[in-house]
mmCIF file of C-alpha atoms in Angstrom:
data_model
loop_
_atom_site.group_PDB
_atom_site.id
_atom_site.type_symbol
_atom_site.label_atom_id
_atom_site.label_comp_id
_atom_site.label_asym_id
_atom_site.label_seq_id
_atom_site.Cartn_x
_atom_site.Cartn_y
_atom_site.Cartn_z
ATOM 1 C CA MET A 78 50.625 67.457 11.551
ATOM 2 C CA ALA A 79 47.019 65.782 10.563
ATOM 3 C CA GLU A 80 46.097 64.052 13.789
ATOM 4 C CA SER A 81 46.155 65.074 17.250
ATOM 5 C CA ILE A 82 49.057 64.630 19.772
ATOM 6 C CA ALA A 83 47.711 61.837 21.279
ATOM 7 C CA ASP A 84 46.710 59.850 18.559
ATOM 8 C CA ALA A 85 50.228 60.277 17.257
ATOM 9 C CA VAL A 86 51.676 59.284 20.301
ATOM 10 C CA ALA A 87 49.403 56.275 20.447
ATOM 11 C CA ARG A 88 50.356 55.002 17.174
ATOM 12 C CA ALA A 89 54.021 55.676 17.794
ATOM 13 C CA LEU A 90 54.223 53.840 21.257
ATOM 14 C CA GLU A 91 50.931 51.575 20.595
ATOM 15 C CA ALA A 92 49.880 52.733 23.867
ATOM 16 C CA ASP A 93 46.862 54.319 25.687
ATOM 17 C CA VAL A 94 47.122 57.989 26.384
ATOM 18 C CA VAL A 95 45.080 59.813 28.863
ATOM 19 C CA ASP A 96 46.116 63.130 28.448
ATOM 20 C CA THR A 97 48.214 65.796 26.787
ATOM 21 C CA THR A 98 49.733 69.110 28.306
ATOM 22 C CA ALA A 99 51.716 71.979 26.511
ATOM 23 C CA LEU A 100 54.816 72.660 27.499
ATOM 24 C CA GLU A 101 57.098 75.456 27.418
ATOM 25 C CA GLY A 102 60.255 75.437 24.227
ATOM 26 C CA GLY A 103 57.764 75.469 21.596
ATOM 27 C CA GLN A 104 58.922 78.053 19.614
ATOM 28 C CA ILE A 105 59.400 76.178 16.776
ATOM 29 C CA GLY A 106 56.982 73.625 17.189
ATOM 30 C CA SER A 107 54.794 72.277 19.966
ATOM 31 C CA VAL A 108 56.156 70.466 22.944
ATOM 32 C CA HIS A 109 53.882 68.145 25.163
ATOM 33 C CA ARG A 110 54.280 66.075 27.930
ATOM 34 C CA VAL A 111 51.879 63.271 27.203
ATOM 35 C CA GLU A 112 50.418 60.750 30.177
ATOM 36 C CA LEU A 113 49.833 57.090 29.474
ATOM 37 C CA ALA A 114 47.468 54.766 30.491
ATOM 38 C CA ASP A 115 50.261 52.649 32.473
ATOM 39 C CA GLY A 116 51.230 55.720 34.667
ATOM 40 C CA SER A 117 54.394 56.932 32.800
ATOM 41 C CA SER A 118 54.701 60.153 31.003
ATOM 42 C CA VAL A 119 56.916 61.143 27.637
ATOM 43 C CA VAL A 120 57.321 64.205 25.926
ATOM 44 C CA ALA A 121 56.303 64.582 22.457
ATOM 45 C CA LYS A 122 57.771 67.712 20.341
ATOM 46 C CA THR A 123 56.254 68.116 16.289
ATOM 47 C CA GLY A 124 57.167 70.999 14.211
ATOM 48 C CA GLU A 125 58.854 71.758 10.713
ATOM 49 C CA THR A 126 62.156 71.335 12.026
ATOM 50 C CA PRO A 127 63.807 68.172 10.742
ATOM 51 C CA LEU A 128 63.289 66.005 14.330
ATOM 52 C CA GLU A 129 65.458 63.070 13.105
ATOM 53 C CA VAL A 130 68.374 65.420 13.541
ATOM 54 C CA GLU A 131 67.538 66.268 16.827
ATOM 55 C CA ALA A 132 66.942 62.521 17.998
ATOM 56 C CA PHE A 133 70.439 61.701 16.324
ATOM 57 C CA MET A 134 71.976 64.316 18.202
ATOM 58 C CA LEU A 135 70.620 63.325 21.497
ATOM 59 C CA GLU A 136 71.605 59.592 20.926
ATOM 60 C CA ALA A 137 75.092 60.406 19.569
ATOM 61 C CA LEU A 138 75.643 62.452 22.913
ATOM 62 C CA ALA A 139 74.144 59.144 24.976
ATOM 63 C CA SER A 140 76.539 57.163 23.298
ATOM 64 C CA GLU A 141 79.657 58.996 23.328
ATOM 65 C CA SER A 142 79.392 60.581 26.797
ATOM 66 C CA GLU A 143 77.830 60.831 30.044
ATOM 67 C CA LEU A 144 76.025 63.730 29.593
ATOM 68 C CA PRO A 145 72.549 63.293 31.137
ATOM 69 C CA VAL A 146 69.932 63.505 28.096
ATOM 70 C CA PRO A 147 66.729 62.019 27.363
ATOM 71 C CA GLU A 148 65.953 58.777 25.938
ATOM 72 C CA VAL A 149 64.660 58.680 22.450
ATOM 73 C CA TYR A 150 61.424 56.464 22.392
ATOM 74 C CA HIS A 151 59.941 57.535 18.775
ATOM 75 C CA THR A 152 61.411 59.411 15.674
ATOM 76 C CA ASP A 153 60.025 59.952 12.299
ATOM 77 C CA SER A 154 59.336 63.315 10.043
ATOM 78 C CA ASP A 155 56.603 64.828 11.983
ATOM 79 C CA LEU A 156 57.117 63.694 15.652
ATOM 80 C CA LEU A 157 59.676 63.373 18.493
ATOM 81 C CA VAL A 158 58.942 61.128 21.276
ATOM 82 C CA LEU A 159 61.376 61.552 24.287
ATOM 83 C CA GLU A 160 61.799 60.713 27.811
ATOM 84 C CA TYR A 161 59.924 62.639 30.525
ATOM 85 C CA VAL A 162 62.804 63.878 32.708
ATOM 86 C CA PRO A 163 61.451 66.059 35.600
ATOM 87 C CA GLY A 164 62.812 69.401 36.837
ATOM 88 C CA THR A 165 63.069 73.049 36.521
ATOM 89 C CA THR A 166 64.597 75.966 34.577
ATOM 90 C CA ASP A 167 65.295 77.630 37.805
ATOM 91 C CA HIS A 168 68.562 77.090 38.149
ATOM 92 C CA GLY A 169 70.228 77.939 41.449
ATOM 93 C CA PRO A 170 74.226 77.914 42.245
ATOM 94 C CA ALA A 171 74.460 73.990 43.257
ATOM 95 C CA ALA A 172 72.745 73.247 39.943
ATOM 96 C CA ALA A 173 75.398 75.889 38.204
ATOM 97 C CA ARG A 174 78.213 73.845 39.678
ATOM 98 C CA ASP A 175 76.761 70.705 38.625
ATOM 99 C CA ALA A 176 76.369 71.592 35.043
ATOM 100 C CA ALA A 177 79.950 72.590 35.586
ATOM 101 C CA ASP A 178 80.887 69.120 36.195
ATOM 102 C CA HIS A 179 78.848 67.360 33.508
ATOM 103 C CA LEU A 180 80.336 69.898 31.174
ATOM 104 C CA THR A 181 83.871 69.498 31.779
ATOM 105 C CA ARG A 182 83.514 65.855 31.432
ATOM 106 C CA LEU A 183 81.781 66.164 27.997
ATOM 107 C CA HIS A 184 84.674 68.434 26.844
ATOM 108 C CA GLY A 185 87.010 65.372 27.833
ATOM 109 C CA VAL A 186 85.396 63.422 24.819
ATOM 110 C CA GLU A 187 87.602 64.167 21.776
ATOM 111 C CA ALA A 188 88.249 63.767 18.185
ATOM 112 C CA GLU A 189 91.022 64.155 15.720
ATOM 113 C CA ALA A 190 88.996 67.052 14.055
ATOM 114 C CA PHE A 191 86.340 69.855 14.337
ATOM 115 C CA GLY A 192 82.915 69.092 12.867
ATOM 116 C CA PHE A 193 80.728 65.679 13.018
ATOM 117 C CA GLU A 194 79.788 62.929 11.313
ATOM 118 C CA ARG A 195 76.998 64.844 10.079
ATOM 119 C CA ASP A 196 75.336 68.354 9.519
ATOM 120 C CA THR A 197 73.453 69.299 12.615
ATOM 121 C CA LEU A 198 71.504 71.911 13.964
ATOM 122 C CA THR A 199 70.758 75.025 16.178
ATOM 123 C CA GLY A 200 67.257 75.844 16.310
ATOM 124 C CA PRO A 201 65.898 75.399 12.846
ATOM 125 C CA VAL A 202 69.209 76.723 11.296
ATOM 126 C CA ARG A 203 71.504 74.073 9.437
ATOM 127 C CA GLN A 204 74.980 73.748 11.001
ATOM 128 C CA PRO A 205 77.654 72.333 8.522
ATOM 129 C CA ASN A 206 80.093 70.062 10.392
ATOM 130 C CA PRO A 207 82.963 68.742 7.391
ATOM 131 C CA TRP A 208 85.798 67.165 9.246
ATOM 132 C CA THR A 209 88.446 69.868 8.947
ATOM 133 C CA ASP A 210 91.925 69.957 11.045
ATOM 134 C CA SER A 211 91.967 73.718 11.952
ATOM 135 C CA TRP A 212 89.506 75.025 14.309
ATOM 136 C CA ILE A 213 90.363 78.568 13.349
ATOM 137 C CA ALA A 214 89.126 77.789 10.084
ATOM 138 C CA PHE A 215 85.980 75.609 11.100
ATOM 139 C CA TYR A 216 84.689 78.454 12.991
ATOM 140 C CA ARG A 217 85.535 80.991 9.915
ATOM 141 C CA ASP A 218 84.286 78.895 7.221
ATOM 142 C CA GLN A 219 81.539 76.796 8.878
ATOM 143 C CA ARG A 220 79.895 79.570 11.264
ATOM 144 C CA LEU A 221 80.644 82.708 10.978
ATOM 145 C CA ALA A 222 80.585 82.517 6.856
ATOM 146 C CA HIS A 223 77.478 80.323 6.674
ATOM 147 C CA ALA A 224 75.413 82.231 9.345
ATOM 148 C CA ALA A 225 76.544 85.584 7.522
ATOM 149 C CA GLU A 226 75.267 84.296 4.348
ATOM 150 C CA LEU A 227 72.063 83.091 5.504
ATOM 151 C CA ALA A 228 71.537 86.529 7.262
ATOM 152 C CA LEU A 229 72.283 88.247 4.144
ATOM 153 C CA GLU A 230 69.938 86.347 2.178
ATOM 154 C CA SER A 231 67.367 86.768 3.987
ATOM 155 C CA GLY A 232 67.749 90.709 4.166
ATOM 156 C CA SER A 233 68.435 90.796 7.790
ATOM 157 C CA LEU A 234 72.178 91.621 7.655
ATOM 158 C CA SER A 235 73.412 94.608 6.072
ATOM 159 C CA PRO A 236 76.010 94.801 3.651
ATOM 160 C CA SER A 237 77.985 97.162 5.913
ATOM 161 C CA LEU A 238 78.077 95.089 8.899
ATOM 162 C CA ALA A 239 78.965 91.865 6.668
ATOM 163 C CA LYS A 240 82.130 93.516 5.472
ATOM 164 C CA ARG A 241 83.022 94.490 8.889
ATOM 165 C CA LEU A 242 82.279 90.848 9.650
ATOM 166 C CA GLU A 243 84.747 90.074 6.938
ATOM 167 C CA THR A 244 87.557 92.273 7.857
ATOM 168 C CA LEU A 245 87.423 90.502 11.373
ATOM 169 C CA SER A 246 87.228 86.689 9.769
ATOM 170 C CA SER A 247 90.572 87.567 7.869
ATOM 171 C CA GLU A 248 92.622 88.354 10.989
ATOM 172 C CA LEU A 249 90.730 85.624 13.188
ATOM 173 C CA GLU A 250 94.220 84.043 13.676
ATOM 174 C CA GLU A 251 95.396 86.988 15.932
ATOM 175 C CA LEU A 252 91.957 86.845 18.219
ATOM 176 C CA LEU A 253 91.466 83.107 18.585
ATOM 177 C CA SER A 254 93.590 79.989 19.398
ATOM 178 C CA GLU A 255 93.755 76.573 18.506
ATOM 179 C CA PRO A 256 93.204 74.064 21.255
ATOM 180 C CA ALA A 257 95.012 71.169 22.177
ATOM 181 C CA ALA A 258 92.493 68.991 21.153
ATOM 182 C CA SER A 259 88.332 68.993 19.457
ATOM 183 C CA ALA A 260 85.839 68.385 22.244
ATOM 184 C CA LEU A 261 82.433 67.212 22.020
ATOM 185 C CA ILE A 262 79.998 69.921 22.848
ATOM 186 C CA HIS A 263 76.199 70.499 23.564
ATOM 187 C CA GLY A 264 76.279 73.428 21.811
ATOM 188 C CA ASP A 265 72.975 75.046 23.064
ATOM 189 C CA VAL A 266 73.449 75.578 26.629
ATOM 190 C CA TRP A 267 70.730 78.011 27.898
ATOM 191 C CA THR A 268 68.721 78.143 30.762
ATOM 192 C CA THR A 269 65.167 76.528 28.955
ATOM 193 C CA ASN A 270 67.234 73.617 27.627
ATOM 194 C CA VAL A 271 68.983 72.488 31.072
ATOM 195 C CA LEU A 272 66.718 70.942 33.677
ATOM 196 C CA SER A 273 67.389 70.774 37.358
ATOM 197 C CA ARG A 274 66.192 69.778 40.356
ATOM 198 C CA ASP A 275 67.491 69.654 44.213
ATOM 199 C CA GLY A 276 70.689 71.243 42.983
ATOM 200 C CA GLY A 277 71.527 69.004 40.479
ATOM 201 C CA VAL A 278 71.074 68.964 36.629
ATOM 202 C CA THR A 279 68.237 66.230 35.539
ATOM 203 C CA ALA A 280 68.925 66.856 32.162
ATOM 204 C CA PHE A 281 70.297 68.692 29.032
ATOM 205 C CA LEU A 282 67.736 69.270 25.921
ATOM 206 C CA ASP A 283 67.640 70.207 22.551
ATOM 207 C CA PRO A 284 71.296 70.143 21.606
ATOM 208 C CA ALA A 285 73.307 71.733 18.623
ATOM 209 C CA THR A 286 76.441 69.248 19.227
ATOM 210 C CA TYR A 287 79.357 69.122 17.634
ATOM 211 C CA TYR A 288 83.098 68.682 18.203
ATOM 212 C CA ALA A 289 84.735 72.097 19.020
ATOM 213 C CA HIS A 290 86.700 74.235 20.786
ATOM 214 C CA PRO A 291 85.345 74.387 24.377
ATOM 215 C CA GLU A 292 85.167 78.151 24.764
ATOM 216 C CA ILE A 293 82.530 78.534 22.480
ATOM 217 C CA GLU A 294 80.393 76.597 24.835
ATOM 218 C CA LEU A 295 81.449 78.638 28.034
ATOM 219 C CA ALA A 296 80.638 81.903 25.486
ATOM 220 C CA TYR A 297 77.511 80.754 24.604
ATOM 221 C CA ILE A 298 76.625 80.363 28.320
ATOM 222 C CA ASP A 299 78.244 83.644 29.260
ATOM 223 C CA TRP A 300 75.959 85.193 26.205
ATOM 224 C CA THR A 301 72.738 83.565 27.306
ATOM 225 C CA GLY A 302 73.267 84.202 30.858
ATOM 226 C CA THR A 303 72.543 80.443 31.788
ATOM 227 C CA PHE A 304 74.696 80.223 34.810
ATOM 228 C CA GLY A 305 76.915 82.937 36.426
ATOM 229 C CA GLU A 306 80.043 82.631 38.370
ATOM 230 C CA PRO A 307 79.703 79.457 40.488
ATOM 231 C CA PHE A 308 79.588 77.833 36.926
ATOM 232 C CA PHE A 309 82.718 79.072 35.890
ATOM 233 C CA GLU A 310 84.637 78.941 38.840
ATOM 234 C CA ARG A 311 83.941 75.255 39.157
ATOM 235 C CA TYR A 312 84.725 74.867 35.591
ATOM 236 C CA ARG A 313 88.040 76.361 36.117
ATOM 237 C CA GLU A 314 88.642 74.370 38.868
ATOM 238 C CA ARG A 315 88.065 70.981 36.798
ATOM 239 C CA ARG A 316 89.733 71.969 33.361
ATOM 240 C CA GLY A 317 90.777 75.402 33.336
ATOM 241 C CA ILE A 318 89.826 78.840 31.640
ATOM 242 C CA GLU A 319 93.003 80.130 29.632
ATOM 243 C CA ALA A 320 93.676 83.623 29.910
ATOM 244 C CA GLY A 321 92.164 86.395 27.460
ATOM 245 C CA PHE A 322 89.192 84.673 27.427
ATOM 246 C CA PHE A 323 86.639 86.681 29.512
ATOM 247 C CA GLU A 324 88.618 89.808 27.783
ATOM 248 C CA ARG A 325 88.000 88.922 24.316
ATOM 249 C CA ARG A 326 87.700 85.631 22.835
ATOM 250 C CA ARG A 327 84.371 85.385 24.370
ATOM 251 C CA TYR A 328 82.948 88.245 22.448
ATOM 252 C CA VAL A 329 84.685 86.823 19.006
ATOM 253 C CA TYR A 330 82.311 83.614 19.845
ATOM 254 C CA ARG A 331 79.240 85.664 20.636
ATOM 255 C CA LEU A 332 79.260 86.467 17.000
ATOM 256 C CA TYR A 333 77.944 82.741 15.809
ATOM 257 C CA PRO A 334 74.617 83.217 17.766
ATOM 258 C CA LEU A 335 74.303 86.514 17.265
ATOM 259 C CA LEU A 336 74.511 86.057 13.493
ATOM 260 C CA VAL A 337 71.972 83.375 13.933
ATOM 261 C CA HIS A 338 69.707 85.370 15.639
ATOM 262 C CA VAL A 339 70.018 88.630 13.278
ATOM 263 C CA HIS A 340 68.995 85.679 10.517
ATOM 264 C CA LEU A 341 65.968 84.468 12.312
ATOM 265 C CA PHE A 342 64.767 87.516 14.096
ATOM 266 C CA GLY A 343 66.623 90.988 13.086
ATOM 267 C CA GLY A 344 65.823 93.714 14.960
ATOM 268 C CA GLN A 345 67.871 93.910 18.171
ATOM 269 C CA TYR A 346 70.350 91.271 17.249
ATOM 270 C CA GLY A 347 71.848 93.655 14.462
ATOM 271 C CA ARG A 348 72.212 96.215 17.113
ATOM 272 C CA ARG A 349 73.833 93.754 19.071
ATOM 273 C CA LEU A 350 76.389 92.229 16.648
ATOM 274 C CA GLU A 351 77.231 95.718 15.849
ATOM 275 C CA ALA A 352 77.771 96.560 19.231
ATOM 276 C CA THR A 353 80.025 92.911 19.709
ATOM 277 C CA LEU A 354 81.971 93.969 16.461
ATOM 278 C CA GLU A 355 82.893 98.007 17.984
ATOM 279 C CA ARG A 356 83.964 95.929 21.128
ATOM 280 C CA LEU A 357 86.461 94.104 19.557
ATOM 281 C CA GLY A 358 87.866 96.870 17.311
ATOM 282 C CA TYR A 359 86.064 96.089 13.787
#
């Protein structure tokens, strides 16, 4: 952006800025803690990713659920100003159990179909969200096929791996099950997108939200290693986890973030995608 972070925030909030500090989490753009003259702090984000989509997702989670997310103070094409929420990304067992409590409540928010009222983002990648009655069809067409097409177009996914993925997708009804209802998910719960303090979660950041099968959220948490057994034990107590998830379905749901990472980064993620397909017998 043409003006400095300090000047942009001062203009947006009509407030005096006294200091700015770069924060972690700015792989796509930049993230700063901005201290104001009144003693308060805000978080300012800039970058090429459409920031209004992140603002929309945060406001949707705030209005549709009780999930703790930062309040949106300002958004425009190249600046997003959020509430500053204190916390660490080093999460112990107590924070993991608290996260499970929050997510079981979030997953209790239901819709009549799968998708969302508009397309959302996972990182810089668009997530198509047309309302779809079948979860399996939604996951096949709007997640696996969409991400595979992006990775093929970028040259990071080989045609041979794409063909193996296509074979799996044609047999998806045998690998997945339809949930009783769709569930609102955060969509990007990994370590640096969760803040905790004194054993409790203070905020969930950077969502990639839509209505889905809640197992895709659990599979992502498992894949990223964000939380371990204390999280899954508590989630199982509160909501239940159906048999077969850890043995097989988590690997089917792992394919989507792997494809996104293949598209964005290539390299090791292509090998991890191939290993996951082999584990599933494809």
